[in-house]
Amino acid sequence: MQRFSLPGLFLCLALLTHPPFAIAVDPLNALILTTPGVYHDYQKQTWILAHRISEQANIRFDVSLAELDRWKNTDYSAGYDVLIYNLCLADNQDAKLIANMRRQTEQLGVPALLIHCTMHSFRNTDLWWTMSGLQTVAHEPLGTLTLTKAREHPVLTDIPDNWVLSHDELYSNLAFEGEALLTATGLDGQPQVTAWLARPGGTPVFSTTLGHSEETIKNPHFQRLLASALLHVTGNLSPDGKPTPGMEGDPAGMDIFETFSAPRGVKFLGEEGLACAYRELVIAAGPCYLSCILNPLEWGAETAACKTACESKLPSTSTLIQRCTP
């Protein structure tokens, strides 16, 4: 019979309980779908979120910028473990584009994360909202939001109770089909869901209407929420809210971007382009807004209706992108 020394036995136990090397697991492959940005600095958001998520999850990213033809005519999800939509196509009504984007998750089974204005994309149709489970076409003014947990869930691990965001938008809920995780109270005193899970076609999807401002994007709790959600929808989040073995991130940083693709001539607007877009918006609707406020015959609901009417004077997102691309 082979005999083991006591020190040898202790060494074996130590190796079993405390392995000297982390488990080697291939990183997840994610595709970020985004747009040039008019009301949001998607260039900055893409960089910040990708780096902060990779610090908490073993993942690499490709970026697809405004490749509408690709999104409409190909199975662009092939080879990816998860799709991340952080885009704004509010005025787009292309049914074929919407159908193919839904197909990637609902039929091909690729999980997804949907962030902020993604929920307002295609809002003039009834074709997109079932992807996320939330129908919404408008939001309250930028302000302070207090987020309340709707339930306990591994995705919410380390998210504080009554979490306060100082600069974000509360999206008004028209219809909801999902598992609410976070809510915030609107100006009308009614709770509005702000983060949730859904399963279109049986595939897990996480969505959040949060993420308008740079303050939210840089918030460590928001970054943790997205990282945990990404791990959850890909089946890599433990019940205690921690990454499964081998799926931990690298806090030291890493080269996380593999490829960046966009149609010829398409760029992020960046700070220069966003400043241009803001000027265009002010020129187009500023005098109209002022007349709503200064008209002594219009108060309360009348003023709000007047401001809404002014929005018809705003140039379309595509027009702003054309005028303001650096």
PDB file of C-alpha atoms in Angstrom, residues 77-260:
ATOM      1  CA  SER A  77     -24.796  37.661 -33.776  1.00  0.00           C
ATOM      2  CA  ALA A  78     -22.889  34.669 -35.179  1.00  0.00           C
ATOM      3  CA  GLY A  79     -19.844  33.905 -33.032  1.00  0.00           C
ATOM      4  CA  TYR A  80     -20.946  36.093 -30.109  1.00  0.00           C
ATOM      5  CA  ASP A  81     -22.017  35.068 -26.626  1.00  0.00           C
ATOM      6  CA  VAL A  82     -23.919  38.279 -25.948  1.00  0.00           C
ATOM      7  CA  LEU A  83     -25.127  41.400 -27.759  1.00  0.00           C
ATOM      8  CA  ILE A  84     -24.996  44.827 -26.094  1.00  0.00           C
ATOM      9  CA  TYR A  85     -27.333  47.462 -27.535  1.00  0.00           C
ATOM     10  CA  ASN A  86     -26.472  51.016 -26.524  1.00  0.00           C
ATOM     11  CA  LEU A  87     -28.005  53.004 -29.345  1.00  0.00           C
ATOM     12  CA  CYS A  88     -30.675  55.527 -30.242  1.00  0.00           C
ATOM     13  CA  LEU A  89     -32.801  54.949 -33.342  1.00  0.00           C
ATOM     14  CA  ALA A  90     -35.909  56.696 -32.034  1.00  0.00           C
ATOM     15  CA  ASP A  91     -37.331  57.790 -35.397  1.00  0.00           C
ATOM     16  CA  ASN A  92     -36.432  54.650 -37.332  1.00  0.00           C
ATOM     17  CA  GLN A  93     -39.429  52.568 -38.463  1.00  0.00           C
ATOM     18  CA  ASP A  94     -37.698  49.961 -40.637  1.00  0.00           C
ATOM     19  CA  ALA A  95     -39.705  46.778 -40.002  1.00  0.00           C
ATOM     20  CA  LYS A  96     -37.147  44.524 -41.710  1.00  0.00           C
ATOM     21  CA  LEU A  97     -34.344  45.951 -39.584  1.00  0.00           C
ATOM     22  CA  ILE A  98     -36.365  45.454 -36.393  1.00  0.00           C
ATOM     23  CA  ALA A  99     -37.334  41.904 -37.340  1.00  0.00           C
ATOM     24  CA  ASN A 100     -33.728  40.870 -37.986  1.00  0.00           C
ATOM     25  CA  MET A 101     -32.476  42.456 -34.763  1.00  0.00           C
ATOM     26  CA  ARG A 102     -35.126  40.583 -32.808  1.00  0.00           C
ATOM     27  CA  ARG A 103     -34.306  37.375 -34.694  1.00  0.00           C
ATOM     28  CA  GLN A 104     -30.760  37.338 -33.288  1.00  0.00           C
ATOM     29  CA  THR A 105     -32.116  36.808 -29.767  1.00  0.00           C
ATOM     30  CA  GLU A 106     -35.625  35.443 -30.143  1.00  0.00           C
ATOM     31  CA  GLN A 107     -34.772  32.803 -32.756  1.00  0.00           C
ATOM     32  CA  LEU A 108     -30.982  32.384 -32.757  1.00  0.00           C
ATOM     33  CA  GLY A 109     -30.845  32.472 -28.962  1.00  0.00           C
ATOM     34  CA  VAL A 110     -28.089  35.038 -28.348  1.00  0.00           C
ATOM     35  CA  PRO A 111     -28.624  36.830 -24.992  1.00  0.00           C
ATOM     36  CA  ALA A 112     -28.642  40.611 -24.906  1.00  0.00           C
ATOM     37  CA  LEU A 113     -28.236  43.732 -22.786  1.00  0.00           C
ATOM     38  CA  LEU A 114     -30.318  46.780 -23.747  1.00  0.00           C
ATOM     39  CA  ILE A 115     -29.308  50.169 -22.369  1.00  0.00           C
ATOM     40  CA  HIS A 116     -31.237  53.453 -22.045  1.00  0.00           C
ATOM     41  CA  CYS A 117     -32.296  54.916 -25.422  1.00  0.00           C
ATOM     42  CA  THR A 118     -32.373  51.437 -26.923  1.00  0.00           C
ATOM     43  CA  MET A 119     -35.841  51.269 -25.340  1.00  0.00           C
ATOM     44  CA  HIS A 120     -36.884  54.442 -27.200  1.00  0.00           C
ATOM     45  CA  SER A 121     -35.567  53.131 -30.491  1.00  0.00           C
ATOM     46  CA  PHE A 122     -38.266  52.409 -33.103  1.00  0.00           C
ATOM     47  CA  ARG A 123     -40.734  54.027 -30.682  1.00  0.00           C
ATOM     48  CA  ASN A 124     -43.190  55.010 -33.428  1.00  0.00           C
ATOM     49  CA  THR A 125     -43.799  51.338 -34.154  1.00  0.00           C
ATOM     50  CA  ASP A 126     -45.221  48.512 -32.066  1.00  0.00           C
ATOM     51  CA  LEU A 127     -42.518  46.112 -33.259  1.00  0.00           C
ATOM     52  CA  TRP A 128     -39.516  46.518 -30.965  1.00  0.00           C
ATOM     53  CA  TRP A 129     -40.650  46.812 -27.364  1.00  0.00           C
ATOM     54  CA  THR A 130     -41.435  43.102 -26.945  1.00  0.00           C
ATOM     55  CA  MET A 131     -37.687  42.492 -27.305  1.00  0.00           C
ATOM     56  CA  SER A 132     -37.080  44.225 -23.972  1.00  0.00           C
ATOM     57  CA  GLY A 133     -40.517  43.837 -22.415  1.00  0.00           C
ATOM     58  CA  LEU A 134     -41.029  47.578 -21.861  1.00  0.00           C
ATOM     59  CA  GLN A 135     -43.055  49.924 -24.036  1.00  0.00           C
ATOM     60  CA  THR A 136     -42.034  53.552 -23.564  1.00  0.00           C
ATOM     61  CA  VAL A 137     -41.993  56.612 -25.822  1.00  0.00           C
ATOM     62  CA  ALA A 138     -41.143  59.479 -23.455  1.00  0.00           C
ATOM     63  CA  HIS A 139     -39.205  60.361 -20.316  1.00  0.00           C
ATOM     64  CA  GLU A 140     -39.337  62.851 -17.483  1.00  0.00           C
ATOM     65  CA  PRO A 141     -36.834  65.743 -17.291  1.00  0.00           C
ATOM     66  CA  LEU A 142     -33.259  64.983 -16.288  1.00  0.00           C
ATOM     67  CA  GLY A 143     -33.094  64.844 -12.510  1.00  0.00           C
ATOM     68  CA  THR A 144     -32.348  62.847  -9.372  1.00  0.00           C
ATOM     69  CA  LEU A 145     -33.614  59.264  -9.230  1.00  0.00           C
ATOM     70  CA  THR A 146     -33.873  57.071  -6.150  1.00  0.00           C
ATOM     71  CA  LEU A 147     -33.753  53.417  -7.211  1.00  0.00           C
ATOM     72  CA  THR A 148     -35.615  50.833  -5.138  1.00  0.00           C
ATOM     73  CA  LYS A 149     -35.112  47.078  -5.402  1.00  0.00           C
ATOM     74  CA  ALA A 150     -38.241  45.336  -6.628  1.00  0.00           C
ATOM     75  CA  ARG A 151     -36.874  41.973  -5.430  1.00  0.00           C
ATOM     76  CA  GLU A 152     -33.653  40.332  -4.363  1.00  0.00           C
ATOM     77  CA  HIS A 153     -31.661  38.884  -7.252  1.00  0.00           C
ATOM     78  CA  PRO A 154     -28.008  37.917  -7.891  1.00  0.00           C
ATOM     79  CA  VAL A 155     -27.781  40.715 -10.494  1.00  0.00           C
ATOM     80  CA  LEU A 156     -28.428  43.207  -7.679  1.00  0.00           C
ATOM     81  CA  THR A 157     -25.595  41.972  -5.456  1.00  0.00           C
ATOM     82  CA  ASP A 158     -23.794  44.981  -3.940  1.00  0.00           C
ATOM     83  CA  ILE A 159     -26.351  47.421  -5.390  1.00  0.00           C
ATOM     84  CA  PRO A 160     -27.371  49.582  -2.413  1.00  0.00           C
ATOM     85  CA  ASP A 161     -30.923  49.965  -1.189  1.00  0.00           C
ATOM     86  CA  ASN A 162     -32.379  53.346  -2.171  1.00  0.00           C
ATOM     87  CA  TRP A 163     -29.530  53.923  -4.621  1.00  0.00           C
ATOM     88  CA  VAL A 164     -29.488  57.575  -5.736  1.00  0.00           C
ATOM     89  CA  LEU A 165     -28.451  58.779  -9.199  1.00  0.00           C
ATOM     90  CA  SER A 166     -28.145  62.544  -9.472  1.00  0.00           C
ATOM     91  CA  HIS A 167     -28.469  62.994 -13.259  1.00  0.00           C
ATOM     92  CA  ASP A 168     -30.630  60.583 -15.208  1.00  0.00           C
ATOM     93  CA  GLU A 169     -33.951  60.279 -17.006  1.00  0.00           C
ATOM     94  CA  LEU A 170     -36.965  58.312 -15.827  1.00  0.00           C
ATOM     95  CA  TYR A 171     -38.657  56.581 -18.762  1.00  0.00           C
ATOM     96  CA  SER A 172     -42.456  56.492 -18.568  1.00  0.00           C
ATOM     97  CA  ASN A 173     -43.822  52.937 -18.673  1.00  0.00           C
ATOM     98  CA  LEU A 174     -46.754  52.294 -21.028  1.00  0.00           C
ATOM     99  CA  ALA A 175     -46.677  48.488 -20.896  1.00  0.00           C
ATOM    100  CA  PHE A 176     -44.393  46.030 -19.150  1.00  0.00           C
ATOM    101  CA  GLU A 177     -43.800  42.304 -19.499  1.00  0.00           C
ATOM    102  CA  GLY A 178     -40.820  41.149 -17.481  1.00  0.00           C
ATOM    103  CA  GLU A 179     -39.250  40.609 -14.068  1.00  0.00           C
ATOM    104  CA  ALA A 180     -38.705  43.999 -12.456  1.00  0.00           C
ATOM    105  CA  LEU A 181     -35.414  44.455 -10.595  1.00  0.00           C
ATOM    106  CA  LEU A 182     -35.284  48.211  -9.919  1.00  0.00           C
ATOM    107  CA  THR A 183     -37.937  50.913  -9.905  1.00  0.00           C
ATOM    108  CA  ALA A 184     -38.083  54.668  -9.315  1.00  0.00           C
ATOM    109  CA  THR A 185     -41.047  56.877  -8.481  1.00  0.00           C
ATOM    110  CA  GLY A 186     -42.159  59.315 -11.159  1.00  0.00           C
ATOM    111  CA  LEU A 187     -43.425  62.859 -10.848  1.00  0.00           C
ATOM    112  CA  ASP A 188     -46.954  61.429 -10.792  1.00  0.00           C
ATOM    113  CA  GLY A 189     -46.103  59.331  -7.733  1.00  0.00           C
ATOM    114  CA  GLN A 190     -46.238  56.071  -9.687  1.00  0.00           C
ATOM    115  CA  PRO A 191     -43.368  53.555  -9.751  1.00  0.00           C
ATOM    116  CA  GLN A 192     -41.633  53.080 -13.094  1.00  0.00           C
ATOM    117  CA  VAL A 193     -39.430  50.074 -13.803  1.00  0.00           C
ATOM    118  CA  THR A 194     -35.813  51.028 -14.508  1.00  0.00           C
ATOM    119  CA  ALA A 195     -34.025  47.644 -14.681  1.00  0.00           C
ATOM    120  CA  TRP A 196     -35.513  44.238 -15.423  1.00  0.00           C
ATOM    121  CA  LEU A 197     -35.167  40.814 -17.020  1.00  0.00           C
ATOM    122  CA  ALA A 198     -37.215  39.323 -19.851  1.00  0.00           C
ATOM    123  CA  ARG A 199     -37.062  36.177 -21.978  1.00  0.00           C
ATOM    124  CA  PRO A 200     -38.185  36.935 -25.551  1.00  0.00           C
ATOM    125  CA  GLY A 201     -38.322  33.627 -27.372  1.00  0.00           C
ATOM    126  CA  GLY A 202     -36.998  31.987 -24.196  1.00  0.00           C
ATOM    127  CA  THR A 203     -33.613  33.775 -24.337  1.00  0.00           C
ATOM    128  CA  PRO A 204     -32.549  35.943 -21.355  1.00  0.00           C
ATOM    129  CA  VAL A 205     -32.377  39.692 -21.891  1.00  0.00           C
ATOM    130  CA  PHE A 206     -31.460  42.369 -19.349  1.00  0.00           C
ATOM    131  CA  SER A 207     -32.606  45.939 -19.931  1.00  0.00           C
ATOM    132  CA  THR A 208     -32.226  49.237 -18.107  1.00  0.00           C
ATOM    133  CA  THR A 209     -33.563  52.679 -18.934  1.00  0.00           C
ATOM    134  CA  LEU A 210     -30.734  54.184 -16.872  1.00  0.00           C
ATOM    135  CA  GLY A 211     -27.564  55.456 -18.526  1.00  0.00           C
ATOM    136  CA  HIS A 212     -28.289  58.892 -19.973  1.00  0.00           C
ATOM    137  CA  SER A 213     -25.578  60.957 -18.343  1.00  0.00           C
ATOM    138  CA  GLU A 214     -21.848  60.595 -17.945  1.00  0.00           C
ATOM    139  CA  GLU A 215     -22.396  60.645 -14.176  1.00  0.00           C
ATOM    140  CA  THR A 216     -24.436  57.436 -14.420  1.00  0.00           C
ATOM    141  CA  ILE A 217     -22.033  55.789 -16.870  1.00  0.00           C
ATOM    142  CA  LYS A 218     -19.147  56.446 -14.459  1.00  0.00           C
ATOM    143  CA  ASN A 219     -21.100  55.287 -11.409  1.00  0.00           C
ATOM    144  CA  PRO A 220     -19.445  52.109  -9.983  1.00  0.00           C
ATOM    145  CA  HIS A 221     -22.833  50.639  -9.010  1.00  0.00           C
ATOM    146  CA  PHE A 222     -24.132  51.106 -12.547  1.00  0.00           C
ATOM    147  CA  GLN A 223     -21.021  49.457 -13.941  1.00  0.00           C
ATOM    148  CA  ARG A 224     -21.427  46.574 -11.487  1.00  0.00           C
ATOM    149  CA  LEU A 225     -25.101  46.222 -12.445  1.00  0.00           C
ATOM    150  CA  LEU A 226     -24.224  45.828 -16.136  1.00  0.00           C
ATOM    151  CA  ALA A 227     -21.336  43.434 -15.472  1.00  0.00           C
ATOM    152  CA  SER A 228     -23.515  41.229 -13.256  1.00  0.00           C
ATOM    153  CA  ALA A 229     -26.354  41.338 -15.778  1.00  0.00           C
ATOM    154  CA  LEU A 230     -24.018  40.325 -18.590  1.00  0.00           C
ATOM    155  CA  LEU A 231     -22.743  37.378 -16.580  1.00  0.00           C
ATOM    156  CA  HIS A 232     -26.299  36.406 -15.620  1.00  0.00           C
ATOM    157  CA  VAL A 233     -27.768  36.335 -19.128  1.00  0.00           C
ATOM    158  CA  THR A 234     -24.797  34.261 -20.363  1.00  0.00           C
ATOM    159  CA  GLY A 235     -25.127  31.794 -17.465  1.00  0.00           C
ATOM    160  CA  ASN A 236     -21.934  32.856 -15.716  1.00  0.00           C
ATOM    161  CA  LEU A 237     -23.239  34.464 -12.510  1.00  0.00           C
ATOM    162  CA  SER A 238     -23.360  32.405  -9.327  1.00  0.00           C
ATOM    163  CA  PRO A 239     -26.360  32.584  -6.962  1.00  0.00           C
ATOM    164  CA  ASP A 240     -24.217  34.718  -4.626  1.00  0.00           C
ATOM    165  CA  GLY A 241     -23.759  37.319  -7.358  1.00  0.00           C
ATOM    166  CA  LYS A 242     -20.140  36.420  -8.101  1.00  0.00           C
ATOM    167  CA  PRO A 243     -18.676  35.345 -11.460  1.00  0.00           C
ATOM    168  CA  THR A 244     -18.429  31.602 -11.969  1.00  0.00           C
ATOM    169  CA  PRO A 245     -14.845  30.225 -11.828  1.00  0.00           C
ATOM    170  CA  GLY A 246     -12.740  31.552 -14.674  1.00  0.00           C
ATOM    171  CA  MET A 247     -15.157  34.359 -15.538  1.00  0.00           C
ATOM    172  CA  GLU A 248     -13.621  36.927 -13.199  1.00  0.00           C
ATOM    173  CA  GLY A 249     -12.406  40.148 -14.787  1.00  0.00           C
ATOM    174  CA  ASP A 250      -8.971  41.710 -14.724  1.00  0.00           C
ATOM    175  CA  PRO A 251      -8.816  44.860 -12.540  1.00  0.00           C
ATOM    176  CA  ALA A 252      -5.347  45.572 -13.903  1.00  0.00           C
ATOM    177  CA  GLY A 253      -6.866  46.277 -17.293  1.00  0.00           C
ATOM    178  CA  MET A 254      -6.506  44.527 -20.605  1.00  0.00           C
ATOM    179  CA  ASP A 255      -6.734  44.967 -24.340  1.00  0.00           C
ATOM    180  CA  ILE A 256     -10.474  44.406 -24.609  1.00  0.00           C
ATOM    181  CA  PHE A 257     -11.357  45.697 -28.082  1.00  0.00           C
ATOM    182  CA  GLU A 258     -10.882  43.264 -30.934  1.00  0.00           C
ATOM    183  CA  THR A 259     -12.468  45.008 -33.929  1.00  0.00           C
ATOM    184  CA  PHE A 260     -14.292  48.255 -34.695  1.00  0.00           C
TER     185      PHE A 260
END
